[in-house]
Short mmCIF file of C-alpha atoms and ligand atoms in Angstrom, two decimals:
data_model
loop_
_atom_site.label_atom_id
_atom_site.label_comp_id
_atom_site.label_asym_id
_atom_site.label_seq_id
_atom_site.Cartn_x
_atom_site.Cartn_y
_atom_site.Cartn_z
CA UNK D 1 77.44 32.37 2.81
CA UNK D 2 74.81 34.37 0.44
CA UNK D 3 74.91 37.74 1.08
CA UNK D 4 70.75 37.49 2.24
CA UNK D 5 71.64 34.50 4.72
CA UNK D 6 74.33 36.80 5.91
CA UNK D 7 72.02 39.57 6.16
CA UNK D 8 69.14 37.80 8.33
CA UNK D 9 71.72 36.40 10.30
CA UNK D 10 73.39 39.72 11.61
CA UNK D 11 69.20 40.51 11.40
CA UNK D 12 68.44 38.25 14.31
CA UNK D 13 71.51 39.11 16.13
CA UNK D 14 70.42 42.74 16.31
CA UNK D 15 67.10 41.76 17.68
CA UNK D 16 68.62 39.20 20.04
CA UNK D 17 70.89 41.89 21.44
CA UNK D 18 68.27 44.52 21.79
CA UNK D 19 65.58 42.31 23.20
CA UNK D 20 67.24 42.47 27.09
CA UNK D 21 67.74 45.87 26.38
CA UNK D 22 64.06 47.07 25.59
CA UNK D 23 62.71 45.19 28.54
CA UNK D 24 61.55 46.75 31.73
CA UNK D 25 63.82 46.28 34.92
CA UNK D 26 62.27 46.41 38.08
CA UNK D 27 64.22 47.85 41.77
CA UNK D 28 62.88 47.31 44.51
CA UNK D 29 64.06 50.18 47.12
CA UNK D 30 63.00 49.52 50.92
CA UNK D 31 62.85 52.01 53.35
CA UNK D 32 62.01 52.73 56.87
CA UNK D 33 60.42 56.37 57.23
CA UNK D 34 56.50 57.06 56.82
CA UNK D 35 55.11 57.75 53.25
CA UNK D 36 54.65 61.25 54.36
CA UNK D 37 58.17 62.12 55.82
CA UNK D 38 60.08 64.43 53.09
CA UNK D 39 63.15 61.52 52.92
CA UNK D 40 60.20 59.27 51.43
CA UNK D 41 58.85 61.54 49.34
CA UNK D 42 62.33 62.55 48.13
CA UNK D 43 62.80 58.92 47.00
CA UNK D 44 59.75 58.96 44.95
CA UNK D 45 60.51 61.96 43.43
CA UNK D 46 63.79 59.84 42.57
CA UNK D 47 61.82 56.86 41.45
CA UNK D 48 59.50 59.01 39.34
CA UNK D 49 62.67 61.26 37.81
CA UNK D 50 64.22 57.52 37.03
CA UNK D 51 61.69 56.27 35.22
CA UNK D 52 60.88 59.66 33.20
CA UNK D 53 64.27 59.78 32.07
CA UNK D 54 64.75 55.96 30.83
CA UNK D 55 60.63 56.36 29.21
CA UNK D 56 59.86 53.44 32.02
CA UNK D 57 62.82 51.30 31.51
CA UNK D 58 63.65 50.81 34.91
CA UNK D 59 60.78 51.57 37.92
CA UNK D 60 61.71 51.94 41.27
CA UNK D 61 59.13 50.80 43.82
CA UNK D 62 59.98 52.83 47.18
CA UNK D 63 58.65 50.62 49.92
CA UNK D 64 58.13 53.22 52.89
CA UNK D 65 57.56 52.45 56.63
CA UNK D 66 59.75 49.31 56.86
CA UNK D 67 56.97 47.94 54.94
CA UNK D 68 59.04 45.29 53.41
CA UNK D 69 62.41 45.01 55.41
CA UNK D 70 63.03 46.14 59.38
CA UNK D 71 65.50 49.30 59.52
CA UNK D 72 68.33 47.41 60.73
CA UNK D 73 67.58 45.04 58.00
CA UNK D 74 67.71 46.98 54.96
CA UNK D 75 71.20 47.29 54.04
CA UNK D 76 71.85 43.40 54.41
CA UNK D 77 68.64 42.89 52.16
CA UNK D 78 70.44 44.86 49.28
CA UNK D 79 73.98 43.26 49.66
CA UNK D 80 72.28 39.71 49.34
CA UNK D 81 70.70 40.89 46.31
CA UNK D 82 67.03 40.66 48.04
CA UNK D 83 66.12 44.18 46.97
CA UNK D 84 68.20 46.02 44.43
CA UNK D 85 67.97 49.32 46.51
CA UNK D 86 67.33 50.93 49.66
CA UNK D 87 67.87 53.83 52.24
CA UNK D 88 69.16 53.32 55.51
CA UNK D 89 70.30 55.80 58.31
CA UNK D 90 73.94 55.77 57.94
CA UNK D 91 74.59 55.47 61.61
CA UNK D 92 72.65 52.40 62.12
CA UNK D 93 75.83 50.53 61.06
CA UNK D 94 78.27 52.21 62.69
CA UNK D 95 78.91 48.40 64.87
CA UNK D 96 80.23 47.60 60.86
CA UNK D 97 82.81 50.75 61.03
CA UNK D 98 83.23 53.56 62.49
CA UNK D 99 82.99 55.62 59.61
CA UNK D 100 79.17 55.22 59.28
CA UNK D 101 79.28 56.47 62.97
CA UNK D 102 80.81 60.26 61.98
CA UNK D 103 77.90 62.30 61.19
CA UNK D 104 76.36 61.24 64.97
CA UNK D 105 79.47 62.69 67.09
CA UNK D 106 77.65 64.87 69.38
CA UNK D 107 78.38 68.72 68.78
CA UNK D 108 81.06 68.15 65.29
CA UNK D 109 79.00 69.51 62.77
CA UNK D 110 75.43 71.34 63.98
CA UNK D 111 74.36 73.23 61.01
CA UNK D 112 73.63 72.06 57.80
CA UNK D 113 76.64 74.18 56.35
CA UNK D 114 78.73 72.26 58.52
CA UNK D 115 77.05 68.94 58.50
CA UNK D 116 77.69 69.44 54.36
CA UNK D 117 81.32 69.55 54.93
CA UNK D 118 81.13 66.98 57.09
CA UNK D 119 80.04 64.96 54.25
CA UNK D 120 82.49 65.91 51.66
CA UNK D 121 85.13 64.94 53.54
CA UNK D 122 83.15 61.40 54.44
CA UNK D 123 81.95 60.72 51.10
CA UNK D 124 85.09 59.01 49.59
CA UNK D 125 85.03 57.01 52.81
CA UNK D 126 81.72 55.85 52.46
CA UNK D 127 82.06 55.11 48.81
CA UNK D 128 85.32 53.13 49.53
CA UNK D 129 83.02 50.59 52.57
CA UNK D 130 79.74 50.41 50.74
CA UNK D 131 82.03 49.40 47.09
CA UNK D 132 83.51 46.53 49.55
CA UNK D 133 80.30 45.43 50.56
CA UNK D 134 79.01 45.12 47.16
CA UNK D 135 76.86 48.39 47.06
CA UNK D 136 77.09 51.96 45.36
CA UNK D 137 76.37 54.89 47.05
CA UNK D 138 73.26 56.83 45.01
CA UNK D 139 73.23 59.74 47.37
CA UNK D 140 73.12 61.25 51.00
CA UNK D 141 70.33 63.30 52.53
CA UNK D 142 70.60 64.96 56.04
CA UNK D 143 67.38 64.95 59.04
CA UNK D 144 67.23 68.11 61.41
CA UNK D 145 69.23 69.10 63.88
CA UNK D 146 68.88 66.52 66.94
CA UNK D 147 66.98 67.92 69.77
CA UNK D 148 65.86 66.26 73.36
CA UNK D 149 62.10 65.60 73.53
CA UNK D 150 60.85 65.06 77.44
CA UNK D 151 57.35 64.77 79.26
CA UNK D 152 59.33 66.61 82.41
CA UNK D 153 61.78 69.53 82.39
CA UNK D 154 65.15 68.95 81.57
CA UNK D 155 67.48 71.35 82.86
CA UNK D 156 70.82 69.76 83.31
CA UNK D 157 72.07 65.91 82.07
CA UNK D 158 71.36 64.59 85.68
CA UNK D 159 67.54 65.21 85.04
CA UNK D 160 68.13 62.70 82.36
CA UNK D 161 68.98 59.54 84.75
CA UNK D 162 66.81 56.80 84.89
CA UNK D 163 64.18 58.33 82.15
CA UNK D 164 62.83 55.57 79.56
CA UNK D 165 65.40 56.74 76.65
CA UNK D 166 64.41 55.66 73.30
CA UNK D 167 67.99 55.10 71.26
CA UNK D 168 67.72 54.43 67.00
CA UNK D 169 71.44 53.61 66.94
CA UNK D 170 74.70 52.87 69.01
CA UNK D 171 75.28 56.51 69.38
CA UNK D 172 72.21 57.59 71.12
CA UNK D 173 72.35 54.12 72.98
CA UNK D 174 75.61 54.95 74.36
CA UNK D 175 74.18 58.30 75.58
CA UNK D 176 71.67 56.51 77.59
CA UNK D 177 74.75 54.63 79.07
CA UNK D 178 76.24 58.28 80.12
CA UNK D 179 73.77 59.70 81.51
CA UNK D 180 72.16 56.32 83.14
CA UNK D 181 69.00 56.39 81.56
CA UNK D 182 67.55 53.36 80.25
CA UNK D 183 67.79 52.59 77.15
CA UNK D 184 65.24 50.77 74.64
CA UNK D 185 66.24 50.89 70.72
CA UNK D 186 63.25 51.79 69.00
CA UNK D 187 63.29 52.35 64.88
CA UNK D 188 61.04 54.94 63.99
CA UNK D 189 58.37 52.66 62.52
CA UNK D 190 57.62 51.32 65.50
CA UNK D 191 58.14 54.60 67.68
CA UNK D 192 54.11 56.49 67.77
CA UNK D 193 53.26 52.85 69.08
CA UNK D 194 56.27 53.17 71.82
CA UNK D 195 55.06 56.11 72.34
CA UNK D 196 51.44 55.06 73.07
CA UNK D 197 52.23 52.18 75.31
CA UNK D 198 54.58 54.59 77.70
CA UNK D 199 57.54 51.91 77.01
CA UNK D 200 59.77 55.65 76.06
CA UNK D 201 59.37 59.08 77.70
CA UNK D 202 62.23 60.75 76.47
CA UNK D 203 64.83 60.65 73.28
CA UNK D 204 67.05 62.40 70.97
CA UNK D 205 65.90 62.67 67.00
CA UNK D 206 64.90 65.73 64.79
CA UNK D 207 61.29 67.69 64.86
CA UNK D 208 60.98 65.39 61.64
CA UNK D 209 60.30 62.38 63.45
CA UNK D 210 58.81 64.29 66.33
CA UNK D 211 56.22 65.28 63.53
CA UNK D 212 55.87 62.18 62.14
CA UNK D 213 55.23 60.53 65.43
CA UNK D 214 52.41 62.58 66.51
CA UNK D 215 55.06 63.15 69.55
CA UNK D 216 52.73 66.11 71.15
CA UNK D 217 49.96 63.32 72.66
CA UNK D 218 52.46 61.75 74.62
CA UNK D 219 55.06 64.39 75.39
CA UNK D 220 55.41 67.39 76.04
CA UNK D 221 58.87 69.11 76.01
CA UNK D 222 61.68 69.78 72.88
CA UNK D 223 64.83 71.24 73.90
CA UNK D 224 66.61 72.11 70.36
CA UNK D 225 70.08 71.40 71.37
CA UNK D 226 71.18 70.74 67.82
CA UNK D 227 73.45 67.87 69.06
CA UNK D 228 74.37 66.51 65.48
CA UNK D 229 72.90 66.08 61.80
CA UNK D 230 72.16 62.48 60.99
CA UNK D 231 72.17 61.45 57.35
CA UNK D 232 70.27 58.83 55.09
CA UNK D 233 72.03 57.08 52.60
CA UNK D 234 70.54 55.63 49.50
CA UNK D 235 72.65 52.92 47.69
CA UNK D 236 71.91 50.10 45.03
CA UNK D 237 73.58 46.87 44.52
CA UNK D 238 76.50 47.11 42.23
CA UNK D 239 75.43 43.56 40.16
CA UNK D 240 72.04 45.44 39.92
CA UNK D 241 73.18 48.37 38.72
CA UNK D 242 75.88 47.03 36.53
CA UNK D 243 73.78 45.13 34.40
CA UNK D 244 71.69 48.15 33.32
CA UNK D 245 72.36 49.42 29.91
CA UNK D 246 74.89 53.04 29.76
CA UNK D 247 72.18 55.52 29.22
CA UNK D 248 69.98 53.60 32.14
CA UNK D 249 73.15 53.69 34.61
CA UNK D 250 73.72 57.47 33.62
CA UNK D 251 70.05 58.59 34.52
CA UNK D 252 70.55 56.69 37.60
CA UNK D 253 73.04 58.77 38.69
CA UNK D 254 71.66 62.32 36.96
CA UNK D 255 68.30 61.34 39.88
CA UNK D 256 70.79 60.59 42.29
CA UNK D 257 72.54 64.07 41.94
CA UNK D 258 69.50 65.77 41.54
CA UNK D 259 67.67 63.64 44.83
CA UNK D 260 70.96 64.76 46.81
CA UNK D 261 70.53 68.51 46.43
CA UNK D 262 66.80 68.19 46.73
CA UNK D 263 66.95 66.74 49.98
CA UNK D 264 69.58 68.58 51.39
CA UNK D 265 67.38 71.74 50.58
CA UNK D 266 63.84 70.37 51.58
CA UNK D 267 65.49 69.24 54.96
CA UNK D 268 66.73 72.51 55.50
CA UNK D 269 63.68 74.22 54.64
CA UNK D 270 61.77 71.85 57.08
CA UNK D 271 63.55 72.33 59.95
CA UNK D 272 61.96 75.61 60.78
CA UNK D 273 58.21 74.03 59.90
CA UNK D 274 58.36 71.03 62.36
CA UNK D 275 58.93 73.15 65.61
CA UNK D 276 56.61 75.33 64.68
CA UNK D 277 54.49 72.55 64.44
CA UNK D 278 54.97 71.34 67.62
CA UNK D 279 54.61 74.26 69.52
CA UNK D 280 51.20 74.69 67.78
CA UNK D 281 50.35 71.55 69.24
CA UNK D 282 51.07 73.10 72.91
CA UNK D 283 54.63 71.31 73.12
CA UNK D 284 57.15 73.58 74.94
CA UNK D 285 59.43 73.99 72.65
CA UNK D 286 63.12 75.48 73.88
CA UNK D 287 66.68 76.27 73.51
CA UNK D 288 68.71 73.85 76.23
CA UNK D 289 69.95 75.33 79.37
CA UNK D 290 73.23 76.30 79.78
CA UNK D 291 74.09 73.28 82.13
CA UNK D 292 72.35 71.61 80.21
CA UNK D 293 74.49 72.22 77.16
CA UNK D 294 77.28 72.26 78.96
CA UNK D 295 76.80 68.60 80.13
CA UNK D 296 75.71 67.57 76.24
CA UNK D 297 79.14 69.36 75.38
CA UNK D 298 81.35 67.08 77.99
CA UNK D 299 79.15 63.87 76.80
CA UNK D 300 79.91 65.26 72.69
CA UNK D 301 83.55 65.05 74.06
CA UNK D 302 83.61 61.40 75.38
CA UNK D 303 81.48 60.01 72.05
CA UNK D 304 84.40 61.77 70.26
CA UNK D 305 87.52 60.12 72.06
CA UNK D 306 85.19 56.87 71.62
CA UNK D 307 84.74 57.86 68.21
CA UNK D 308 88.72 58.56 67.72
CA UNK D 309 89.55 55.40 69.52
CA UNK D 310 87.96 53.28 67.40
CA UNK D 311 88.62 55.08 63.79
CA UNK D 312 91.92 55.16 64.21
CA UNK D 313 94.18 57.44 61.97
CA UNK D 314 92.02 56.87 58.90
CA UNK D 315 89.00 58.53 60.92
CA UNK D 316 91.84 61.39 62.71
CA UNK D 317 92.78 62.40 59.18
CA UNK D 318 89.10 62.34 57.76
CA UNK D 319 88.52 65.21 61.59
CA UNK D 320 91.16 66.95 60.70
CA UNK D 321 90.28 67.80 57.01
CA UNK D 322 86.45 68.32 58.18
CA UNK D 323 88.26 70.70 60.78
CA UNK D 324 90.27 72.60 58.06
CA UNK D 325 87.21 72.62 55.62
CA UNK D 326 85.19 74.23 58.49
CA UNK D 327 87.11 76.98 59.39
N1 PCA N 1 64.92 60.55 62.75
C1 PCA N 1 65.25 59.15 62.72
C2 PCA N 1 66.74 59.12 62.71
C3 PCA N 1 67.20 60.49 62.95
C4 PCA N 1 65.98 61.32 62.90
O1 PCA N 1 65.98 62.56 62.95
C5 PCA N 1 64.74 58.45 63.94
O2 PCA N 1 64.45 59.08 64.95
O3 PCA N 1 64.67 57.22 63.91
#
């Protein structure tokens, strides 16, 4: 072959090669939390650090408000390769395993401290499950503390029976079931309009979605029991991310990092702000009674022998190096 036939050759093989690579990939990343709630806006900060780093390469759309999948729908979406990302609440999928159940045993880890232990020791865990279901874990982002909101005091667990009880996930279904209240799952999406039409009068979530749900026209009492620490977890499909270039996978995972201690610090900050926020707005906002915790605490300790029961030895050894952590 002549040396300039050789030469154009390797030419067009250069370009061929680095065509793919200089086009734009597109993610999209469904989620179910309002535009305005600090998880959304932590995810756009993670779309916009994304496509800074890769000069536009690869732009993440964050669709917010279950705008473009349900909640419960999300993480199947991403595993079939419908969307390429998304951010679910962990627990949600706790019917798939146990282990996505952990972070919402009643009274294990309460404070963020705690509730970041919590994770260490879940993390490999979670990694292991979402790598079997196709998907890679991007990062982990905690709500507030879990309080009761009521339209009626609330002074032991008994005042509890037969109230409309809005549950997001088996957990906080399987309250309901304890305390015989009745229980309607409601995703937060559709919860201000739940809220409206009188179908709920009473649930467990953070002042976050209290906030975001305008709670104070319907209700009128928050008992901040600090129950448990629910997390989000964002995660991408592995073909998806595997076919982006090295440099595009590493600033992936630099916005992950950098989205995981973001959140974790915003959601912390936060707390404080939301029940504020509600007490401006006339709710009575409160620490629980003592019979009141003391029946939470004996309903904590069933969830956990559930909890136990159904992990196994896997999920006893994962408890007991949380435990050791937390000391
Ligand atoms: N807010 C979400 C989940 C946990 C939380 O604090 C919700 O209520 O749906």
């Amino acid at each position: 072959m002549r040396s300039w036939t050789r030469l154009s050759l390797s030419l067009a093989g250069v370009l061929l090669l680095s065509a793919p690579a200089l086009a734009q990939t597109k993610w999209n990343l469904p989620a179910a939390y309002p535009t305005d709630n600090f998880h959304t806006e932590n995810l756009n900060a993670f779309a916009k650090d994304v496509a800074d780093a890769t000069g536009g390469k690869l732009q993440v759309t964050v669709h917010a408000n279950a705008s473009l999948f349900k909640a419960p729908e999300i993480k199947r979406a991403v595993q079939t390769g419908q969307a390429q990302a998304g951010e679910v609440l962990m627990s949600l999928h706790e019917n798939e395993d146990p282990i996505y159940g952990l972070d919402v045993v009643p009274f294990l880890a309460t404070s963020f401290d705690q509730s970041k232990k919590l994770w260490d020791v879940q993390r490999p865990a979670i990694e292991k499950k979402l790598a079997s279901q196709g998907l890679m874990l991007l990062f982990a982002v905690p709500w507030p503390p879990q309080g009761i909101f009521a339209k009626k005091d609330i002074n032991t667990v008994e005042d509890l029976k037969g109230v409309k009880w809005r549950s997001y996930n088996p957990g906080t279904a399987r309250i309901a079931e304890l305390v015989g209240a009745q229980p309607v799952t409601v995703q937060a999406a559709d919860l201000p309009q739940a809220l409206a039409t009188g179908v709920v009068n009473t649930f467990m979530t953070s002042g976050a979605t209290g906030y975001d749900s305008k709670v104070w026209e319907s209700l009128t009492h928050f008992y901040d029991t600090q129950a448990w620490i629910p997390k989000n977890i964002t995660f991408v499909n592995k073909a998806a991310f595997d076919a982006l270039d090295k440099p595009t996978q590493e600033a992936v995972l630099q916005a992950a990092k950098t989205a995981e201690e973001r959140g974790w610090k915003t959601a912390q900050e936060k707390t404080k702000w939301y029940t504020e926020q509600m007490a401006s707005k006339g709710m009575k906002v409160q620490p629980p009674s003592p019979e009141l915790k003391a029946g939470l605490l004996k309903i904590g300790e069933q969830l956990t022998q559930d909890w136990l029961k159904k992990a196994g030895a896997d999920g006893q050894a994962i408890i007991d190096s949380y435990k050791k952590a937390a000391m």
